């Protein structure tokens, strides 16, 4: 099979990235005794005792109790009678395993799932089976995003690679370019004004990332691709001509996440503990992103961001295992905290009225939002390693009365698991592995 070829570099000091070689002691070097324990935040408009809904004390919640199962309740579903009703509303559909590296990135579109790992291969899956694959020149595919017929992948070497599906053979992918292109680098290198300070006593071209790309986000309406990097910047690319049109020095530490929202709003989250809001402004042919405000300023690292489709809610996951959220209709006032994980949040995804959080504790929490109240529907268990990435697409069997989603979760256990999740699911977990029903009462999300 394949050999794992790359490992993340050791970072100096107290730098925290969203995907370290996960252990329970290396998220905060100066706080190893806490091992991701929640810390109080220090940002304005934060109320330490506020709850998102009425909830029981955290120690009474099911995820703080020992599991009654010797194996995961989602390990396997045998549907010998062909009766799909045997599958619980929120449960495992299948697993995709290819022993070639930890799964760091996922993207899905039109029944195709793209997986990136710390091997050099991007694999394409269809109907839970491998459909195609293509290889990059750099290992560790940290981000994947799809726009039309193009697939963009962000890599450890700081480059974005562009791939196109071959029209005559949908199972064949060809590399269509690299951002920035060799020609653009050569052209920019001629002008001294194109060099900026990238590290202490070191300069580099502003169009190039000088450290790993951590995240990609796409503004489909305006054809803009955003890349965030450990080099503390995010860059903006014109998808049509593959040009870098802006580079923003956004944070004092690694940028772990960037997400675009409606009306030109962009959110960035960093290992420096902040979440910042940026507004895109267009002046003629020029595009510029202006800093608006800081939503969060805390001691522990921000590791993941997500925005729902309407842009009304922005979610932030941190290395302390907490999810904060803000409400745009209320001038981005702080809405609450979702506490369902014991270790760092590594990924977030929003779909419909749901938000999903994946964690270093190997679980995925499924939350349902009703106005400002979030309720924990399920804790999906089954991964043997930290859950590093999530992707969601609408289930074809979804109806207006029962909105269903197919959720893909990638893990550092080298597997991808596929889940069926319903917004109408009861607030419980079921174990149908042996035909018996064991239910755990869920509690609304606690906030502190």
CSV table of C-alpha atoms in Angstrom, one decimal, residues 69 71-95 128 378-382 417-421 428-438:
chain,number,residue,atom,x,y,z
A,69,UNK,CA,-21.2,-0.4,25.2
A,71,UNK,CA,-18.1,-1.4,21.1
A,72,UNK,CA,-19.4,1.6,19.3
A,73,UNK,CA,-23.2,1.6,18.9
A,74,UNK,CA,-22.6,2.7,15.3
A,75,UNK,CA,-20.1,-0.1,14.3
A,76,UNK,CA,-22.3,-2.0,12.0
A,77,UNK,CA,-25.9,-2.3,10.8
A,78,UNK,CA,-27.0,-5.6,9.3
A,79,UNK,CA,-30.1,-5.1,7.1
A,80,UNK,CA,-30.7,-8.7,6.3
A,81,UNK,CA,-34.4,-8.1,5.7
A,82,UNK,CA,-33.8,-5.2,3.4
A,83,UNK,CA,-35.8,-3.0,5.8
A,84,UNK,CA,-34.1,0.4,6.0
A,85,UNK,CA,-36.2,1.2,9.0
A,86,UNK,CA,-33.8,-0.9,11.1
A,87,UNK,CA,-31.3,2.0,10.7
A,88,UNK,CA,-31.7,4.7,13.3
A,89,UNK,CA,-32.4,8.2,12.1
A,90,UNK,CA,-28.9,9.3,13.1
A,91,UNK,CA,-26.6,6.5,12.4
A,92,UNK,CA,-23.7,5.0,10.4
A,93,UNK,CA,-24.1,4.1,6.7
A,94,UNK,CA,-20.6,2.9,6.0
A,95,UNK,CA,-16.9,3.3,6.3
A,128,UNK,CA,-19.1,4.1,-0.9
A,378,UNK,CA,-26.7,12.8,18.9
A,379,UNK,CA,-23.1,12.0,19.7
A,380,UNK,CA,-21.8,9.9,16.8
A,381,UNK,CA,-19.1,7.5,17.9
A,382,UNK,CA,-17.0,5.0,16.0
A,417,UNK,CA,-17.2,7.4,8.0
A,418,UNK,CA,-20.6,8.1,6.3
A,419,UNK,CA,-23.6,9.0,8.5
A,420,UNK,CA,-27.3,9.5,7.9
A,421,UNK,CA,-28.5,12.5,10.0
A,428,UNK,CA,-31.4,10.1,21.9
A,429,UNK,CA,-28.8,7.6,20.9
A,430,UNK,CA,-29.9,4.2,19.8
A,431,UNK,CA,-28.0,0.9,19.7
A,432,UNK,CA,-29.4,-1.4,17.1
A,433,UNK,CA,-26.3,-3.5,16.7
A,434,UNK,CA,-27.9,-6.5,18.3
A,435,UNK,CA,-31.5,-5.6,17.8
A,436,UNK,CA,-32.0,-4.1,21.3
A,437,UNK,CA,-32.8,-0.5,22.0
A,438,UNK,CA,-30.7,1.4,24.5
